[in-house]
Coordinates of C-alpha atoms and ligand atoms in Angstrom, one line a residue:
X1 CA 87.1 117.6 86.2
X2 CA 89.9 119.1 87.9
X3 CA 90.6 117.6 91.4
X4 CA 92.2 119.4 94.5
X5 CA 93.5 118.4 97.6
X6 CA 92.5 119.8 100.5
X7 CA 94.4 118.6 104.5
X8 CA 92.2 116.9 107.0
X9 CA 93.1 119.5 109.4
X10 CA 92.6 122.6 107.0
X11 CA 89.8 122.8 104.4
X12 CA 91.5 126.1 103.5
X13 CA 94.2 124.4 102.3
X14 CA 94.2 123.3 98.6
X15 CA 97.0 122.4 96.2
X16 CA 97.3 120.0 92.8
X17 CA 98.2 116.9 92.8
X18 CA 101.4 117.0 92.2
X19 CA 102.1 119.6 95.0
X20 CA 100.8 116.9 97.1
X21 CA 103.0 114.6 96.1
X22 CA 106.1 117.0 96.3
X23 CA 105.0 118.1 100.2
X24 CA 103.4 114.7 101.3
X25 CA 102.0 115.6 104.6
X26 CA 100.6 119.0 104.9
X27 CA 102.2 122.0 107.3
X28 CA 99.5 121.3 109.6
X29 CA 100.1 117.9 110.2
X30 CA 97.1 116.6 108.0
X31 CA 96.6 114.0 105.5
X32 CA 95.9 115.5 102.3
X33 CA 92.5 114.1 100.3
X34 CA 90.9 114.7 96.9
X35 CA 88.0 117.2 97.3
X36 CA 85.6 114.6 95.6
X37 CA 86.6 111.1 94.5
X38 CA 86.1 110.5 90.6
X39 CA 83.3 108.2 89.0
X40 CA 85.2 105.8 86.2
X41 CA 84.3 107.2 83.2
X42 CA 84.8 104.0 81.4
X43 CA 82.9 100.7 81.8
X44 CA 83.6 97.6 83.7
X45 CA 83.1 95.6 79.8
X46 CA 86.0 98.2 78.8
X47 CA 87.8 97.7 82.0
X48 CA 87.5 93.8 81.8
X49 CA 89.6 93.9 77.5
X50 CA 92.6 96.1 79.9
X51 CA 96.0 95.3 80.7
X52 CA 96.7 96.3 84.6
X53 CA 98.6 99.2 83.1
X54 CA 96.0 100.4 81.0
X55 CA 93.4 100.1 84.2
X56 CA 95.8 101.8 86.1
X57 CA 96.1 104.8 83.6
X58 CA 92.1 104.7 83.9
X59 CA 92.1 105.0 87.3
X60 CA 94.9 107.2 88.1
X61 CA 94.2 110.4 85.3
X62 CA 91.0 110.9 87.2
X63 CA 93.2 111.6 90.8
X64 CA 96.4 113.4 89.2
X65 CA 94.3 115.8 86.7
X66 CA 97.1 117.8 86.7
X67 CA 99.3 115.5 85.0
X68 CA 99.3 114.9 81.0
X69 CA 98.4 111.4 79.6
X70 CA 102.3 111.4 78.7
X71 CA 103.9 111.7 81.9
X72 CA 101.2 109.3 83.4
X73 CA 101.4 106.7 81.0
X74 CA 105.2 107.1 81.3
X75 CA 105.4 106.9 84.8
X76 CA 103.3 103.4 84.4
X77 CA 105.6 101.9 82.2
X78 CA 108.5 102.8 83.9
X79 CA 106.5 101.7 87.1
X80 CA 104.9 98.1 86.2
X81 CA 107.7 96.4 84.0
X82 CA 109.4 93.4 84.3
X83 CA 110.6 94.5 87.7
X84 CA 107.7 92.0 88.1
X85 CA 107.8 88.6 87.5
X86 CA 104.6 88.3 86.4
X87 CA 102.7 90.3 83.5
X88 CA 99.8 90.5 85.1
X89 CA 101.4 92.2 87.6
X90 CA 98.6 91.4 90.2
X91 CA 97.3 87.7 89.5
X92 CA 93.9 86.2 91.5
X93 CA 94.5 82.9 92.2
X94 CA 91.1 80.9 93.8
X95 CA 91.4 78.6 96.5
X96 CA 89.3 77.3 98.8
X97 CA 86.1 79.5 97.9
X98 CA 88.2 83.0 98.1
X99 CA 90.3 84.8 95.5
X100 CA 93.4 85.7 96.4
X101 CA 94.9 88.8 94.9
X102 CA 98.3 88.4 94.7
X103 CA 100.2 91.7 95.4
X104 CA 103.6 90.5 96.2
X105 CA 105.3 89.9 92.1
X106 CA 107.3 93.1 92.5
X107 CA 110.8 93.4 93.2
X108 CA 110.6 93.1 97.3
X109 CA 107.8 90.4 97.1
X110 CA 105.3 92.3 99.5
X111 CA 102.4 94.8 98.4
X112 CA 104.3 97.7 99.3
X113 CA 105.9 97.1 96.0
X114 CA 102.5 98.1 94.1
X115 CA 102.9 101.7 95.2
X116 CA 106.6 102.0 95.7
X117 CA 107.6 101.0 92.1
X118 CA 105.9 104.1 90.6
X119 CA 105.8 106.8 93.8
X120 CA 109.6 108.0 92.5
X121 CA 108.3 108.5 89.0
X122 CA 105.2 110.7 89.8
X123 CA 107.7 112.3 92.3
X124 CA 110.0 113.4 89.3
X125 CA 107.4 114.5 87.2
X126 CA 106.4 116.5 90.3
X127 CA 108.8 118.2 90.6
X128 CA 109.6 118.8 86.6
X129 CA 106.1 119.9 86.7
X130 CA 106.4 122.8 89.5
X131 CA 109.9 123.7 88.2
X132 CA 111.8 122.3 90.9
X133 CA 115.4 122.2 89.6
X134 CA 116.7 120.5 92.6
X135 CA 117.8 116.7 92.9
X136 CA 114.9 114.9 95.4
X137 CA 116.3 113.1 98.3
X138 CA 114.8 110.5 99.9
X139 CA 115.8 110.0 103.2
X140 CA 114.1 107.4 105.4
X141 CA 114.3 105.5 108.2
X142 CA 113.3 102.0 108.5
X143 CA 112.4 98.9 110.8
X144 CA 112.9 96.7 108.0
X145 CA 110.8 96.0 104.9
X146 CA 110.0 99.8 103.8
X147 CA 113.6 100.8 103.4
X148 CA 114.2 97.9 101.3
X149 CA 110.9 98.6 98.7
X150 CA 111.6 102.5 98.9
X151 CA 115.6 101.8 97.6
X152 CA 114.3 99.4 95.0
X153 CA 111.6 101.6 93.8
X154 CA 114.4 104.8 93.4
X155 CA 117.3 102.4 92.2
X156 CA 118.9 104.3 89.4
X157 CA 115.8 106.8 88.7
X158 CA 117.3 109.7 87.4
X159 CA 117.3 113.1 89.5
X160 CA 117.3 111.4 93.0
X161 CA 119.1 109.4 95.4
X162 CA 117.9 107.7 98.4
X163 CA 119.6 107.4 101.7
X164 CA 117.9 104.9 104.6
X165 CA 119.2 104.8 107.9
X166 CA 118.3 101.4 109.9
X167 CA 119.1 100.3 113.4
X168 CA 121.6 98.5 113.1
X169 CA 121.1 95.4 115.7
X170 CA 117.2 96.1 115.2
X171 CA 116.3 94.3 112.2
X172 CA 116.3 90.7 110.9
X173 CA 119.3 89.2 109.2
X174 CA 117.8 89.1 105.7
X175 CA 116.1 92.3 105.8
X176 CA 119.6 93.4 106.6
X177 CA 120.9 91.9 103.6
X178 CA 117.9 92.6 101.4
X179 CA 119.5 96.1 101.9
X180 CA 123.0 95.9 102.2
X181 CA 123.2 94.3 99.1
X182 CA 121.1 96.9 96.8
X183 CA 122.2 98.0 93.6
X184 CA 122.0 101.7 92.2
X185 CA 124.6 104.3 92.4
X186 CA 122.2 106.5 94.0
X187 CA 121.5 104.4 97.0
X188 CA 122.6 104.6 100.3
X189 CA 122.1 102.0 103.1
X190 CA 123.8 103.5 107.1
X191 CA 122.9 101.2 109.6
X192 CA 123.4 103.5 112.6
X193 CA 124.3 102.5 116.9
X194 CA 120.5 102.9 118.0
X195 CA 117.2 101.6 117.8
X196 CA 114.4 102.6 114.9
X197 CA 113.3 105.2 116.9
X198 CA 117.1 106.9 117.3
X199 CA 116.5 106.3 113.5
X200 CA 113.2 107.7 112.8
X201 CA 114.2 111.0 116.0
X202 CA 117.2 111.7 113.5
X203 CA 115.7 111.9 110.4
X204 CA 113.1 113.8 111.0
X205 CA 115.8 116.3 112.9
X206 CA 117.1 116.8 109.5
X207 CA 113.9 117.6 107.9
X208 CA 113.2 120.1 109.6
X209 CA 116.8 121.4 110.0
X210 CA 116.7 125.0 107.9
X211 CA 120.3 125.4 108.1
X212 CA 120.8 122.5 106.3
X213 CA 118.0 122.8 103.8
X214 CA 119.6 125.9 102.3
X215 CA 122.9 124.4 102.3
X216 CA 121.7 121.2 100.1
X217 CA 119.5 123.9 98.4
X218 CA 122.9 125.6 97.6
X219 CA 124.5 122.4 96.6
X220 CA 121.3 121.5 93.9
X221 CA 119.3 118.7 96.6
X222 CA 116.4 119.0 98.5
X223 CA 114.6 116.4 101.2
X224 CA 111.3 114.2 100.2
X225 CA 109.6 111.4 102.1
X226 CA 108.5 108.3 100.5
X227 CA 106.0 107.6 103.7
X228 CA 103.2 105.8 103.2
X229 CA 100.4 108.7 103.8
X230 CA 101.6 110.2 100.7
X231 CA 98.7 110.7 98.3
X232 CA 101.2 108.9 95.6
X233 CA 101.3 105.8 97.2
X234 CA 97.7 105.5 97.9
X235 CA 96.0 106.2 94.9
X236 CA 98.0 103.6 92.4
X237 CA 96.8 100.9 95.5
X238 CA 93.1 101.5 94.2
X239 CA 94.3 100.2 90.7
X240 CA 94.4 96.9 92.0
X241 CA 90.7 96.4 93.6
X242 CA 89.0 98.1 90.1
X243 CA 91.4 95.4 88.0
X244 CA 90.8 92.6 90.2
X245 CA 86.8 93.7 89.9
X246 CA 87.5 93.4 85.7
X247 CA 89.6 90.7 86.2
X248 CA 86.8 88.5 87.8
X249 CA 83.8 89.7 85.0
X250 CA 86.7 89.0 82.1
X251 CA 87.1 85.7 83.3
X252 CA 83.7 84.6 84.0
X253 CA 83.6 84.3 87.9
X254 CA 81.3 87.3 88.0
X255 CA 78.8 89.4 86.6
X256 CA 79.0 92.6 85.6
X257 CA 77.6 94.5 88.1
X258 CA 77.2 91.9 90.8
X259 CA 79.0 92.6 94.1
X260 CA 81.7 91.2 95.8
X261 CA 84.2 91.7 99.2
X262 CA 87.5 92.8 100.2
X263 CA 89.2 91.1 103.0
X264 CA 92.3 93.0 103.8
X265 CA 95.0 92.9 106.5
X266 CA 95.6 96.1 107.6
X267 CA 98.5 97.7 109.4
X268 CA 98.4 101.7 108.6
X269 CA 94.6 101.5 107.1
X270 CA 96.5 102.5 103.5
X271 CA 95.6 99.3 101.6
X272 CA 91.9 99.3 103.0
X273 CA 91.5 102.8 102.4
X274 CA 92.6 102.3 98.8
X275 CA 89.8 100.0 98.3
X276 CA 87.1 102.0 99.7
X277 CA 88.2 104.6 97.1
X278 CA 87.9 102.3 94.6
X279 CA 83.8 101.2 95.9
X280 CA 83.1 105.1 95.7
X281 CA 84.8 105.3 92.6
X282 CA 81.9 102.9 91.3
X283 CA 83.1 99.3 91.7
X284 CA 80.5 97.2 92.9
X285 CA 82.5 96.1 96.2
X286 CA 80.1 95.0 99.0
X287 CA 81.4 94.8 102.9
X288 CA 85.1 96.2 103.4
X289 CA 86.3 93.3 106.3
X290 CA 89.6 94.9 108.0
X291 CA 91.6 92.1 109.4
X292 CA 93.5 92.8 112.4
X293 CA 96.6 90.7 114.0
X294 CA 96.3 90.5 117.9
X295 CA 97.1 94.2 117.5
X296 CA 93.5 94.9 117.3
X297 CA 92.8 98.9 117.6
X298 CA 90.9 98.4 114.3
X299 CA 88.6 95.7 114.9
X300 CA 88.0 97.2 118.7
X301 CA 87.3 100.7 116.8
X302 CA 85.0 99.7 114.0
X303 CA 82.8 97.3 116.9
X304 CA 82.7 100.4 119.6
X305 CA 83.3 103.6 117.8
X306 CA 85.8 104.3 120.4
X307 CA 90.2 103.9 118.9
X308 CA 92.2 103.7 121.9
X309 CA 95.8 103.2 121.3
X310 CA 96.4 102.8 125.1
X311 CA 97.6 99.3 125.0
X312 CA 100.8 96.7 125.0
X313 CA 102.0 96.5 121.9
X314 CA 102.3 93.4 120.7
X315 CA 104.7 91.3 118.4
X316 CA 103.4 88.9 116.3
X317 CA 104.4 86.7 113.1
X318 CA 102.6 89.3 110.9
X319 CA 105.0 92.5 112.1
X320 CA 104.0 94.6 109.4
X321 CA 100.3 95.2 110.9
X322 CA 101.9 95.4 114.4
X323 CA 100.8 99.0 114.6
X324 CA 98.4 101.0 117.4
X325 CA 98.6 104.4 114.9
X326 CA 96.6 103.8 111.7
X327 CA 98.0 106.8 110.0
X328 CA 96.0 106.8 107.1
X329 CA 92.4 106.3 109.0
X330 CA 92.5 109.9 109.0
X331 CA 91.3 110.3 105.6
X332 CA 88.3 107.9 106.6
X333 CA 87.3 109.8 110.1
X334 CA 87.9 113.3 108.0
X335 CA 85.5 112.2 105.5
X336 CA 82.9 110.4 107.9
X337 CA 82.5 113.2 109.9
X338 CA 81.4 115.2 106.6
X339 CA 84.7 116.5 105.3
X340 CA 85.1 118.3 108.4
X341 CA 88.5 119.5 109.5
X342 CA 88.2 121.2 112.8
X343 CA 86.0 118.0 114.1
X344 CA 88.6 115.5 112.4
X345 CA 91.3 118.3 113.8
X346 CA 90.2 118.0 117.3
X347 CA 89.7 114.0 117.2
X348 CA 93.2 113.7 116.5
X349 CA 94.5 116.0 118.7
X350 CA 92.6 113.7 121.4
X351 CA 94.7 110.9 120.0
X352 CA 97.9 112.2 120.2
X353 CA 97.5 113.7 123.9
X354 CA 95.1 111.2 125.4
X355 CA 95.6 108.0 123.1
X356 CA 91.9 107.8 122.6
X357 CA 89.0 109.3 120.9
X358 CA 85.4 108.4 120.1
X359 CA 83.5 109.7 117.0
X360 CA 79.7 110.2 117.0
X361 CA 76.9 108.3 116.5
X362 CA 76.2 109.9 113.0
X363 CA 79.4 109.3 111.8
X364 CA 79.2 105.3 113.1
X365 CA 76.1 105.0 110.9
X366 CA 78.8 106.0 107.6
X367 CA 80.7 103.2 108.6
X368 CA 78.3 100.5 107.9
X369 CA 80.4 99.0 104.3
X370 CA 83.0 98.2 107.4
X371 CA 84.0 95.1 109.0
X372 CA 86.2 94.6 111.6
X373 CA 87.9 91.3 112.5
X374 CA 90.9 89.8 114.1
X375 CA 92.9 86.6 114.2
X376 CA 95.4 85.6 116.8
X377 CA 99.2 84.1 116.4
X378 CA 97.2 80.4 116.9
X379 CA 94.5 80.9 114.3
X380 CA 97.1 82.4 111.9
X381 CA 99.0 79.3 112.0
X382 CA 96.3 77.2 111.8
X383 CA 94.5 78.5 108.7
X384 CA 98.2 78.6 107.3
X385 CA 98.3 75.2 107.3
X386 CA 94.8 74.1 107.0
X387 CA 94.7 75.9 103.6
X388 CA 97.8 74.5 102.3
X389 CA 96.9 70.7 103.7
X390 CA 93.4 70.9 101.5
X391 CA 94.8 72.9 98.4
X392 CA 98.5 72.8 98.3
X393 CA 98.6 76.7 98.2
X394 CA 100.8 77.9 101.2
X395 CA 99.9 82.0 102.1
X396 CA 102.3 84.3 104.2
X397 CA 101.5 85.4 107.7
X398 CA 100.1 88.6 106.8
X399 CA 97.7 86.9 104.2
X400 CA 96.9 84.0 106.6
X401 CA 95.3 87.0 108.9
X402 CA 92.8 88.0 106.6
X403 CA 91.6 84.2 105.6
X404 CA 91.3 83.9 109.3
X405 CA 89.5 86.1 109.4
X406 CA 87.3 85.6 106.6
X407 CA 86.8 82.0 107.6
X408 CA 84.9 83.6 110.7
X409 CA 82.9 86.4 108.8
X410 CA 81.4 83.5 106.3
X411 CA 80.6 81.3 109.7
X412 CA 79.3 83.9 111.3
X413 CA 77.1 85.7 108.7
X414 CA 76.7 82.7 105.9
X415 CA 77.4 85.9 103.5
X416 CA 78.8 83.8 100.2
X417 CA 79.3 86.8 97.9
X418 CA 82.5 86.2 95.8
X419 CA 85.1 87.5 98.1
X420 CA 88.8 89.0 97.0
X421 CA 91.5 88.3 99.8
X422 CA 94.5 90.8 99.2
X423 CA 97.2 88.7 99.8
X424 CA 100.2 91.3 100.7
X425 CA 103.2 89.3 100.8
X426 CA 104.8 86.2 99.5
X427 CA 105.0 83.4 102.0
X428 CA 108.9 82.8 100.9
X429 CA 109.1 86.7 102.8
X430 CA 108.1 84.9 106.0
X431 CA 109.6 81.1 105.0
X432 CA 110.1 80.1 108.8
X433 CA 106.6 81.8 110.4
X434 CA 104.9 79.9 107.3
X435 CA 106.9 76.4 107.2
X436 CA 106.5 76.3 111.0
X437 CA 103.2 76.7 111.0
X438 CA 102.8 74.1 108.3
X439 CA 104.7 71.2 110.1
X440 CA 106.5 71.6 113.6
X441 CA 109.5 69.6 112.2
X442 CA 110.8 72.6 110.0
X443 CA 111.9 74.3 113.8
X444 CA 115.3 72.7 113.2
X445 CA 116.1 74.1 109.8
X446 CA 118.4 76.7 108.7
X447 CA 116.4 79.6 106.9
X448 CA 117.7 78.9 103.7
X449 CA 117.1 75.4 104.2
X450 CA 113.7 76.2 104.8
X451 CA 113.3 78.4 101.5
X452 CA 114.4 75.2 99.6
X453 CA 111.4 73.5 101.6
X454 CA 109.2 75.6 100.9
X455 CA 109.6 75.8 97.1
X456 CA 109.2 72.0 96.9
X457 CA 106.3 71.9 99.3
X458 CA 104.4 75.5 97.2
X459 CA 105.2 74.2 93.7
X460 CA 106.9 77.7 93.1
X461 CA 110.0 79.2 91.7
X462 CA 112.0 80.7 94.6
X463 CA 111.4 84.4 93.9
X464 CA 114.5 86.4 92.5
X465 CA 114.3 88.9 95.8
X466 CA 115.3 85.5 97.6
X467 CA 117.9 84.3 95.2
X468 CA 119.3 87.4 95.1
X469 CA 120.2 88.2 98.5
X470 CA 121.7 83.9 98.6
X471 CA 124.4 85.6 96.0
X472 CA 124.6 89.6 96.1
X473 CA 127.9 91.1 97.1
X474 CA 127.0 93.3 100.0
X475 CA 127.7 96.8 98.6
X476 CA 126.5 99.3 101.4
X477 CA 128.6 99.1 105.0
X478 CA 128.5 102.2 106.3
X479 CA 127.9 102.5 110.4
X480 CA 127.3 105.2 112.3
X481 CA 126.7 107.0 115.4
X482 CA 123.2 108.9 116.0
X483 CA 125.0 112.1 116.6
X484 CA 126.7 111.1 113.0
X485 CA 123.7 110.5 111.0
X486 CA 123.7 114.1 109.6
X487 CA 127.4 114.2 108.9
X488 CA 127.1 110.9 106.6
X489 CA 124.4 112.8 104.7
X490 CA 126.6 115.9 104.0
X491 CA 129.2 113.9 103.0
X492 CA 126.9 112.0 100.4
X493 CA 125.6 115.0 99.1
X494 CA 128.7 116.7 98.6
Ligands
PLP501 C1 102.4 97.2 105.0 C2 101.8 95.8 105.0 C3 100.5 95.6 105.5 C4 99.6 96.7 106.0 O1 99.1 97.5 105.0 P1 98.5 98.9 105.4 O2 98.3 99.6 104.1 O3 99.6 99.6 106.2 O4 97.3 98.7 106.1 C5 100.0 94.3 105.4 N1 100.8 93.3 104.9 C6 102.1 93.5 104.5 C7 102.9 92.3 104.1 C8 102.6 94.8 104.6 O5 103.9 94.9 104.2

């Protein structure tokens, strides 16, 4: 069956797959969603003999119908290689009761990697597919940890480069050299004299900057986004939940057809979304718990029915859920209130000029599969280091949110249904965070004294992402001025 995808703002709108890819947001603003989500046409017994690239080629022809089964299952090799150090590529590991689904093998150790390692392929093929003749160029600004996955994702991928822009006194010193250091003659790396929104303001002046689309146009480039509401980074995320599902019946931990949760720290609402797909696509999955950080729009929302982004923002230890926009729990609302646009239309239109909306009564019942939680910066560290003192296995920040909150879900409701933890990022991504929380006499370390620490305390390799960025030669040092930033991308596209 062929699926379409219509914009949360206007059901009128409908392009392929692939179109949705190329455009990533639509011109109204919305999110773009399938018109139906696909049943698995194969069965969990099948599922459970699979490789994760042969599940992910299961799950993803029945999303991008309007690719062949060449230029998927090309774009999945290409995608899931040994850019990871692991063959499963997503490996459950079971401590303490829990199974935690280990997301963070690919090259930047965190789950953005899952998503980011195949988006440029399907982007290629995109554009092959609607005869665009033009070179794609990605151009991105970043706080961080995006920019990094996005340039290792497009590293050397034939017919586009990648140029991200990053404050350049805004972001830590080894996310700074994470990127500075990146390989690929089609990568570019400007830190720029502003903050991440200067960044973020100047990028998106260029996109939408005619003058200067027609002139790349006439020099063979055009502009793409690798965002995270793109429909190409969301659907290979529900590969992972229908694998970890097989994974659990293949190894004996489950039955067929019994049930089991997600606990999942969510920032953006992409990851969380991805496994809701994955329970309507037919995978047995129980309660969805959304784990919030002290940032806690979510949990308030799904408890009142009311989001309210009116609020300090706060900065925690886990920075990548620090977020009061959930982009991508757009999709949910749109579909919620019964694939209506105009009443998903006019709730975000609330948000955006009052901060704050409040959906119906009817739409709170279709929310019942939900569960919201939170953990503060104290009960993060805490369940950091109680897991590790009773198991030896030491969790990241991010993950340590979600067993948090987890911990309090089984206390408070005695629910003991085999639970799946996604467990977004490697702790040695967060080595001084993690090692403090373990044992208050780490404070005084240096952080790669610390990284050394925490490989003897973990039992684990230090990951080559880490090692890399000890020895790299910094290869991008380019610095600009805000009212530069389009000049240094002329000059790159000459
Ligand atoms: C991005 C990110 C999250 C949040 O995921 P969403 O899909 O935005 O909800 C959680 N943990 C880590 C480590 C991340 O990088």
């Amino acid at each position: 069956m062929e699926i379409l995808y219509n914009s949360t703002r206007d059901d009128k709108v409908s392009v392929t797959a692939s179109q949705a890819i190329l455009k990533g947001l639509a011109d109204d603003g919305g999110l773009f969603v399938p018109n139906s989500i696909p049943k698995l046409d194969v069965s969990v017994k099948e599922l459970s003999a699979m490789s994760y690239q042969q599940i992910a080629y299961e799950v993803m022809k029945l999303f991008l119908t309007d690719f062949t089964e060449d230029e998927l299952k090309n774009c999945i090799e290409k995608a899931y290689d040994s850019k990871f150090d692991t063959k499963e590529i997503a490996p459950l590991v079971k401590e303490d009761g829990a199974y935690f689904l280990e997301l963070f093998h690919g090259p930047t150790i965190a789950f953005k990697d899952m998503a980011l390692s195949i988006l440029p392929h399907l982007l290629i093929t995109s554009a092959k597919k609607n005869n665009v003749k033009n070179d794609i160029v990605i151009l991105t600004a970043t706080s961080g940890d995006t920019g990094k996955a996005a340039l290792a994702g497009f590293a050397d991928v034939p017919g586009t480069k990648i140029i991200v822009f990053y404050p350049k006194n805004g972001v830590s010193p080894i996310q700074e050299k994470q990127m500075v250091t990146q390989r690929g003659d089609n990568t570019f790396v400007v830190g720029i004299n502003g903050n991440f929104d200067d960044a973020q303001t100047g990028v998106k002046k260029m996109f939408n900057d005619k003058e200067l689309a027609k002139k790349l146009d006439d020099r063979g480039y055009q502009f793409s986004s690798a965002n995270s509401i793109n429909i190409g980074r969301l659907v290979p995320q529900i590969v992972y939940y229908v694998y970890s599902y097989a994974k659990l019946v293949a190894d004996g931990q489950i039955k067929d057809g019994d049930s089991i949760n997600v606990v999942v720290p969510t920032g953006n609402f992409g990851n969380i979304l991805a496994a809701y797909y994955a329970k309507n696509m037919g995978i047995n999955i129980n309660k969805l718990i959304c784990a919030s950080n002290e940032n806690k729009v979510l949990f308030d929302f799904f408890g009142t029915g009311v989001y309210d982004r009116n609020r300090d923002f706060i900065l925690t230890s886990s920075p990548s859920m620090d977020i009061l926009i959930s982009s991508n729990l757009e999709r949910l609302i749109y579909r919620i209130a019964g694939n209506d646009a105009d009443a998903n239309k006019e709730l975000m239109n609330a948000l955006s000029k009052e901060g704050k909306y409040e959906i119906t009564d009817s739409m709170k019942k279709e929310l019942a599969d939900f569960v919201g939680g939170f953990c503060d910066e104290a009960k993060t560290a805490a369940t950091i280091k109680d897991l590790y003192s009773k198991t030896g296995y030491v969790i990241d920040t991010h993950t340590a949110v979600a067993a948090g909150v987890y911990k309090d879900y089984v206390a408070k409701t005695s629910d003991n249904t085999p639970t799946v933890i996604a467990s977004t990022a490697s702790p040695f991504k967060f080595t001084r965070s993690v090692m403090e929380a373990v044992d208050g006499k780490y404070a005084s370390m240096t952080d790669f004294e610390l990284i050394d620490e925490l490989a003897s305390i973990a039992k684990r390799d230090v990951p080559q992402a880490i090692e890399d960025i000890r020895s790299a030669p910094v290869r991008h040092d380019t610095v600009c001025d805000v009212d530069k930033m389009q000049e240094v991308v002329e000059n790159i596209l000459k």
